[in-house]
Short mmCIF file of C-alpha atoms in Angstrom, two decimals:
data_model
loop_
_atom_site.label_atom_id
_atom_site.label_comp_id
_atom_site.label_asym_id
_atom_site.label_seq_id
_atom_site.Cartn_x
_atom_site.Cartn_y
_atom_site.Cartn_z
CA UNK A 240 -6.27 9.55 26.49
CA UNK A 241 -3.54 7.09 25.48
CA UNK A 242 -2.97 4.19 27.83
CA UNK A 243 0.77 3.90 27.33
CA UNK A 244 1.43 1.40 30.11
CA UNK A 245 -1.35 -0.94 28.99
CA UNK A 246 -0.11 -0.97 25.42
CA UNK A 247 3.49 -1.60 26.49
CA UNK A 248 2.31 -4.42 28.74
CA UNK A 249 0.46 -6.06 25.86
CA UNK A 250 3.51 -5.51 23.66
CA UNK A 251 5.62 -7.32 26.22
CA UNK A 252 3.23 -10.27 26.12
CA UNK A 253 3.42 -10.45 22.32
CA UNK A 254 7.22 -10.19 22.43
CA UNK A 255 7.45 -12.95 25.04
CA UNK A 256 5.18 -15.22 23.00
CA UNK A 257 7.23 -14.57 19.87
CA UNK A 258 10.55 -15.34 21.58
CA UNK A 259 9.18 -18.50 23.18
CA UNK A 260 7.77 -19.67 19.85
CA UNK A 261 11.09 -18.90 18.16
CA UNK A 262 13.01 -20.86 20.80
CA UNK A 263 10.69 -23.85 20.59
CA UNK A 264 10.90 -23.87 16.80
CA UNK A 265 14.68 -23.62 16.91
CA UNK A 266 14.91 -26.48 19.41
CA UNK A 267 12.55 -28.67 17.40
CA UNK A 268 14.43 -28.18 14.16
CA UNK A 269 17.81 -28.62 15.83
CA UNK A 270 16.71 -31.88 17.46
CA UNK A 271 15.29 -33.05 14.15
CA UNK A 272 18.54 -32.30 12.36
CA UNK A 273 20.50 -34.15 15.06
CA UNK A 274 18.30 -37.22 14.64
CA UNK A 275 18.84 -37.29 10.88
CA UNK A 276 22.61 -36.92 11.02
CA UNK A 277 23.16 -38.75 14.35
CA UNK A 278 25.59 -36.01 15.26
CA UNK A 279 25.69 -32.52 16.79
CA UNK A 280 24.06 -29.71 14.89
CA UNK A 281 26.38 -27.26 13.20
CA UNK A 282 25.91 -23.66 12.21
CA UNK A 283 25.71 -24.63 8.55
CA UNK A 284 25.05 -28.16 7.36
CA UNK A 285 26.09 -29.61 4.03
CA UNK A 286 22.61 -31.10 3.90
CA UNK A 287 20.27 -28.15 3.60
CA UNK A 288 16.70 -28.26 4.82
CA UNK A 289 15.46 -28.81 1.30
CA UNK A 290 17.70 -31.77 0.55
CA UNK A 291 17.65 -35.40 1.57
CA UNK A 292 19.76 -36.25 4.63
CA UNK A 293 23.19 -37.67 3.82
CA UNK A 294 23.92 -41.35 4.26
CA UNK A 295 25.54 -42.51 7.43
CA UNK A 296 28.69 -43.43 5.54
CA UNK A 297 29.47 -39.74 5.39
CA UNK A 298 29.81 -39.63 9.16
CA UNK A 299 32.01 -42.65 9.89
CA UNK A 300 34.92 -44.33 8.22
CA UNK A 301 34.46 -48.00 7.31
CA UNK A 302 36.49 -50.37 9.46
CA UNK A 303 37.73 -53.84 8.98
CA UNK A 304 34.97 -55.05 11.31
CA UNK A 305 32.22 -53.50 9.22
CA UNK A 306 31.09 -55.75 6.39
CA UNK A 307 28.94 -52.99 4.91
CA UNK A 308 25.86 -55.21 4.82
CA UNK A 309 24.12 -53.73 7.86
CA UNK A 310 21.53 -51.13 6.78
CA UNK A 311 20.71 -48.05 8.84
CA UNK A 312 18.02 -48.49 11.43
CA UNK A 313 14.53 -47.09 11.14
CA UNK A 314 15.70 -43.65 12.22
CA UNK A 315 18.40 -43.32 9.58
CA UNK A 316 21.37 -43.97 11.87
CA UNK A 317 24.17 -46.31 10.88
CA UNK A 318 24.43 -49.55 12.83
CA UNK A 319 27.78 -50.59 14.29
CA UNK A 320 29.37 -53.55 12.56
CA UNK A 321 30.76 -55.25 15.65
CA UNK A 322 31.43 -54.92 19.34
CA UNK A 323 34.39 -52.66 18.61
CA UNK A 324 31.89 -49.85 17.95
CA UNK A 325 30.58 -49.92 21.51
CA UNK A 326 30.88 -46.79 23.61
CA UNK A 327 33.99 -46.20 25.66
CA UNK A 328 32.30 -47.00 28.95
CA UNK A 329 31.40 -50.46 27.80
CA UNK A 330 27.72 -49.81 27.37
CA UNK A 331 25.98 -50.20 24.07
CA UNK A 332 22.88 -48.11 23.22
CA UNK A 333 19.76 -50.16 22.66
CA UNK A 334 18.74 -50.05 18.99
CA UNK A 335 15.98 -51.64 16.93
CA UNK A 336 17.12 -53.97 14.21
CA UNK A 337 15.26 -54.09 10.92
CA UNK A 338 16.86 -57.49 10.14
CA UNK A 339 17.63 -60.58 12.21
CA UNK A 340 20.87 -60.25 14.21
CA UNK A 341 23.95 -61.56 12.47
CA UNK A 342 26.65 -63.64 13.98
CA UNK A 343 28.49 -60.62 15.23
CA UNK A 344 25.37 -59.45 17.07
CA UNK A 345 25.48 -62.53 19.23
CA UNK A 346 28.89 -61.64 20.57
CA UNK A 347 29.59 -59.99 23.87
CA UNK A 348 30.62 -56.48 24.72
CA UNK A 349 33.92 -55.75 26.46
CA UNK A 350 32.15 -55.94 29.83
CA UNK A 351 30.82 -59.38 29.04
CA UNK A 352 27.18 -58.41 28.51
CA UNK A 353 25.33 -60.01 25.64
CA UNK A 354 24.08 -57.61 22.95
CA UNK A 355 20.38 -56.77 23.14
CA UNK A 356 18.33 -57.57 20.05
CA UNK A 357 14.91 -56.33 19.01
CA UNK A 358 13.13 -59.16 20.85
CA UNK A 359 14.01 -57.66 24.22
CA UNK A 360 10.79 -56.12 25.64
CA UNK A 361 12.77 -53.37 27.37
CA UNK A 362 14.49 -52.47 24.13
CA UNK A 363 11.19 -52.42 22.27
CA UNK A 364 9.58 -50.20 24.90
CA UNK A 365 12.52 -47.80 24.86
CA UNK A 366 12.53 -47.61 21.09
CA UNK A 367 8.76 -47.11 20.94
CA UNK A 368 9.04 -44.11 23.23
CA UNK A 369 12.08 -42.66 21.48
CA UNK A 370 10.32 -41.06 18.47
CA UNK A 371 8.26 -38.91 20.81
CA UNK A 372 11.48 -37.23 21.95
CA UNK A 373 12.58 -36.44 18.45
CA UNK A 374 12.46 -33.00 16.92
CA UNK A 375 10.99 -31.94 13.60
CA UNK A 376 12.74 -33.29 10.53
CA UNK A 377 12.85 -30.32 8.08
CA UNK A 378 12.59 -32.78 5.19
CA UNK A 379 9.11 -33.79 6.39
CA UNK A 380 7.74 -30.25 5.99
CA UNK A 381 6.58 -28.84 2.68
CA UNK A 382 7.31 -25.26 1.69
CA UNK A 383 3.60 -24.51 1.65
CA UNK A 384 3.18 -25.75 5.22
CA UNK A 385 6.02 -23.57 6.47
CA UNK A 386 4.85 -20.47 4.58
CA UNK A 387 1.30 -20.91 5.87
CA UNK A 388 2.56 -21.30 9.44
CA UNK A 389 4.73 -18.18 9.23
CA UNK A 390 2.00 -16.09 7.64
CA UNK A 391 -0.61 -17.21 10.17
CA UNK A 392 1.51 -16.79 13.31
CA UNK A 393 3.04 -13.42 12.43
CA UNK A 394 -0.21 -12.15 10.95
CA UNK A 395 -2.00 -13.05 14.18
CA UNK A 396 0.63 -11.27 16.27
CA UNK A 397 0.34 -8.20 14.04
CA UNK A 398 -3.43 -8.12 14.48
CA UNK A 399 -3.00 -8.38 18.26
CA UNK A 400 -0.64 -5.39 18.27
CA UNK A 401 -2.88 -3.31 16.03
CA UNK A 402 -5.87 -4.18 18.18
CA UNK A 403 -3.93 -3.21 21.30
CA UNK A 404 -2.93 0.12 19.74
CA UNK A 405 -6.54 0.91 18.85
CA UNK A 406 -7.88 -0.23 22.23
CA UNK A 407 -5.35 1.85 24.18
CA UNK A 408 -5.78 4.91 21.90
CA UNK A 409 -2.11 5.11 20.91
CA UNK A 410 -1.64 8.03 18.47
CA UNK A 411 -0.62 7.03 14.96
CA UNK A 412 2.26 9.48 15.14
CA UNK A 413 3.74 7.57 18.10
CA UNK A 414 3.95 4.51 15.85
CA UNK A 415 5.50 6.46 13.01
CA UNK A 416 2.37 6.45 10.85
CA UNK A 417 0.88 9.31 8.85
CA UNK A 418 -1.98 9.40 6.39
CA UNK A 419 -0.76 11.48 3.48
CA UNK A 420 0.46 11.04 -0.07
CA UNK A 421 3.87 12.50 0.71
CA UNK A 422 4.31 9.98 3.54
CA UNK A 423 3.52 7.14 1.14
CA UNK A 424 5.84 8.41 -1.60
CA UNK A 425 8.79 9.11 0.68
CA UNK A 426 8.28 5.82 2.52
CA UNK A 427 8.39 3.77 -0.67
CA UNK A 428 11.39 5.64 -2.09
CA UNK A 429 13.53 5.80 1.04
CA UNK A 430 12.53 2.29 2.06
CA UNK A 431 13.64 0.83 -1.27
CA UNK A 432 16.99 2.61 -1.13
CA UNK A 433 17.56 1.62 2.49
CA UNK A 434 16.51 -1.96 1.79
CA UNK A 435 19.03 -2.37 -1.01
CA UNK A 436 21.80 -0.82 1.09
CA UNK A 437 21.04 -3.03 4.08
CA UNK A 438 20.89 -6.11 1.84
CA UNK A 439 24.37 -5.42 0.47
CA UNK A 440 25.72 -4.74 3.96
CA UNK A 441 24.10 -7.88 5.30
CA UNK A 442 25.69 -10.00 2.56
CA UNK A 443 29.12 -8.47 3.12
CA UNK A 444 28.89 -8.97 6.89
CA UNK A 445 27.90 -12.63 6.48
CA UNK A 446 30.66 -13.22 3.94
CA UNK A 447 33.20 -11.56 6.21
CA UNK A 448 32.14 -13.74 9.12
CA UNK A 449 32.49 -16.86 6.97
CA UNK A 450 35.95 -15.76 5.86
CA UNK A 451 37.07 -15.77 9.48
CA UNK A 452 35.59 -19.20 10.13
CA UNK A 453 32.14 -18.29 11.46
CA UNK A 454 29.47 -19.92 9.34
CA UNK A 455 25.83 -18.87 9.31
CA UNK A 456 22.81 -21.11 8.90
CA UNK A 457 20.79 -20.68 5.71
CA UNK A 458 18.52 -23.69 6.25
CA UNK A 459 15.47 -21.59 7.15
CA UNK A 460 15.71 -19.51 3.98
CA UNK A 461 16.12 -22.66 1.91
CA UNK A 462 13.14 -24.25 3.66
CA UNK A 463 10.96 -21.24 2.85
CA UNK A 464 12.08 -21.09 -0.80
CA UNK A 465 9.24 -21.92 -3.21
CA UNK A 466 9.59 -24.38 -6.08
CA UNK A 467 6.83 -22.98 -8.30
CA UNK A 468 5.68 -19.68 -9.75
CA UNK A 469 2.63 -19.71 -7.51
CA UNK A 470 4.82 -20.30 -4.49
CA UNK A 471 7.01 -17.33 -5.36
CA UNK A 472 3.92 -15.17 -5.77
CA UNK A 473 2.64 -16.20 -2.34
CA UNK A 474 6.05 -15.56 -0.79
CA UNK A 475 6.74 -12.16 -2.35
CA UNK A 476 3.20 -10.77 -2.26
CA UNK A 477 1.79 -12.42 0.85
CA UNK A 478 4.27 -13.84 3.34
CA UNK A 479 7.19 -11.37 3.17
CA UNK A 480 4.98 -8.27 3.54
CA UNK A 481 3.36 -9.82 6.62
CA UNK A 482 6.77 -10.61 8.14
CA UNK A 483 8.13 -7.12 7.44
CA UNK A 484 4.98 -5.38 8.66
CA UNK A 485 4.70 -7.30 11.92
CA UNK A 486 8.39 -7.24 12.88
CA UNK A 487 8.74 -3.51 12.22
CA UNK A 488 5.49 -2.79 14.05
CA UNK A 489 6.78 -4.70 17.07
CA UNK A 490 10.52 -4.03 17.17
CA UNK A 491 10.56 -0.47 15.90
CA UNK A 492 7.15 1.17 16.42
CA UNK A 493 5.98 -0.54 19.63
CA UNK A 494 9.35 -0.96 21.34
CA UNK A 495 10.91 2.36 20.29
CA UNK A 496 8.30 4.83 19.07
CA UNK A 497 5.67 4.33 21.77
CA UNK A 498 7.96 4.43 24.87
CA UNK A 499 9.78 7.46 23.44
CA UNK A 500 6.52 9.31 22.77
CA UNK A 501 4.77 8.28 25.98
CA UNK A 502 7.57 8.52 28.53
CA UNK A 503 10.32 10.55 26.87
CA UNK A 504 12.83 7.67 26.92
CA UNK A 505 15.81 8.11 24.60
CA UNK A 506 14.96 6.33 21.34
CA UNK A 507 18.62 5.38 20.87
CA UNK A 508 18.64 3.56 24.18
CA UNK A 509 15.42 1.82 23.21
CA UNK A 510 17.00 0.92 19.86
CA UNK A 511 19.68 -1.10 21.64
CA UNK A 512 17.14 -3.14 23.59
CA UNK A 513 14.84 -3.70 20.62
CA UNK A 514 17.78 -4.79 18.45
CA UNK A 515 18.81 -7.39 21.02
CA UNK A 516 15.25 -8.73 21.11
CA UNK A 517 15.17 -8.67 17.31
CA UNK A 518 18.35 -10.74 17.18
CA UNK A 519 17.10 -13.28 19.74
CA UNK A 520 13.96 -13.75 17.66
CA UNK A 521 16.11 -15.01 14.78
CA UNK A 522 17.96 -17.75 16.64
CA UNK A 523 17.37 -20.28 13.86
CA UNK A 524 19.97 -18.44 11.76
CA UNK A 525 22.79 -19.58 14.05
CA UNK A 526 25.12 -17.54 16.27
CA UNK A 527 26.59 -15.52 13.40
CA UNK A 528 23.12 -14.94 12.00
CA UNK A 529 21.97 -13.64 15.37
CA UNK A 530 24.84 -11.13 15.52
CA UNK A 531 24.33 -9.97 11.94
CA UNK A 532 20.58 -9.72 12.50
CA UNK A 533 21.15 -7.68 15.65
CA UNK A 534 23.31 -5.21 13.73
CA UNK A 535 20.72 -5.07 10.98
CA UNK A 536 18.02 -4.44 13.58
CA UNK A 537 19.94 -1.50 14.98
CA UNK A 538 20.40 -0.12 11.48
CA UNK A 539 16.67 -0.32 10.85
CA UNK A 540 16.04 1.27 14.24
CA UNK A 541 18.35 4.15 13.30
CA UNK A 542 16.45 4.71 10.06
CA UNK A 543 13.17 4.64 11.97
CA UNK A 544 14.42 7.20 14.50
CA UNK A 545 15.86 9.54 11.87
CA UNK A 546 12.91 9.42 9.47
CA UNK A 547 10.16 8.94 12.05
CA UNK A 548 8.42 6.71 9.50
CA UNK A 549 7.27 3.16 10.07
CA UNK A 550 6.62 2.73 6.35
CA UNK A 551 10.26 3.35 5.49
CA UNK A 552 11.54 0.49 7.65
CA UNK A 553 8.70 -1.84 6.62
CA UNK A 554 9.59 -1.35 2.95
CA UNK A 555 13.32 -1.67 3.72
CA UNK A 556 12.77 -4.87 5.69
CA UNK A 557 10.67 -6.31 2.88
CA UNK A 558 13.30 -5.64 0.23
CA UNK A 559 16.09 -7.07 2.37
CA UNK A 560 14.24 -10.38 2.58
CA UNK A 561 13.04 -10.25 -1.03
CA UNK A 562 16.54 -9.62 -2.39
CA UNK A 563 17.93 -12.52 -0.36
CA UNK A 564 15.33 -14.97 -1.61
CA UNK A 565 15.36 -13.88 -5.24
CA UNK A 566 19.14 -13.56 -5.58
CA UNK A 567 20.15 -16.72 -3.69
CA UNK A 568 17.24 -19.11 -4.13
CA UNK A 569 15.61 -17.77 -7.28
CA UNK A 570 18.65 -16.85 -9.39
CA UNK A 571 21.21 -18.98 -7.56
CA UNK A 572 23.73 -16.12 -7.38
CA UNK A 573 26.36 -16.01 -4.65
CA UNK A 574 27.98 -12.73 -5.56
CA UNK A 575 29.63 -12.22 -2.15
CA UNK A 576 31.13 -15.71 -2.12
CA UNK A 577 34.53 -14.45 -3.32
CA UNK A 578 34.96 -12.67 0.02
CA UNK A 579 34.55 -15.95 1.90
CA UNK A 580 37.71 -17.51 0.49
#
């Protein structure tokens, strides 16, 4: 006899772990981006995750007090040229100097305090502790590291869900799974068609949002983009199928199919809740990306409800991601860019 409540409880645990992991990852990458640019994170940065961080000159105009000879500090931030760069409240942040202080460093701040150099024990202690508070610099991560992490984490979550379904005796039909040739053929055909349609709609929605001044973050996709034939093979054959399989198993089969089959809850009502959770799990794509992903999640949920097939939405999800990577990162085509102007 199926243990519906037990399976849904385990599903809730997996969902909570996924959302927490997503939030922590988003926070770490955002903090790391802030440290590199010494400024607030934006929805889309001119310096993508796969490029070197811009110089500090791009973030401040040179002044008459800045002789241009002061290099950035060890963390990549520009150093102020004189006391005129102090904060408005008269306090100057403690920074580590890679070179001996110049004549201007020996001057006083507007409040009369003498500038602190690197020989100050308090400054050294503060600076030594500071790196521990920093986030993850995307430039420090290789594509292989990121792909391996994604494949491992989502593959592990997928195994936990499958194990929970077997342990609690959830019928395959409740998950949208059948074991027949016709199920396989229709799933591949309808999934491919739906995937292409959703990809086009996703591109148009993102371009429309950009046109009205709402940028979306593409740093994660750029970070995952391979730079070799082997990397592309791993991405398209290994990582993307794992992502599509796990996310559809969780957000469509477990959160829609099982409650509807076990308790008679309206699948359309469940689709709304699962789509919100699906959007929150993609917070690294920025606010616009979250909205677009939520709409995409509801579209996939609708296809799942209408067809009753998990395979259809898994294939569709795979092709959405594959088209995005191949078209943008592989071929370098931005066919929807004309709508952004």
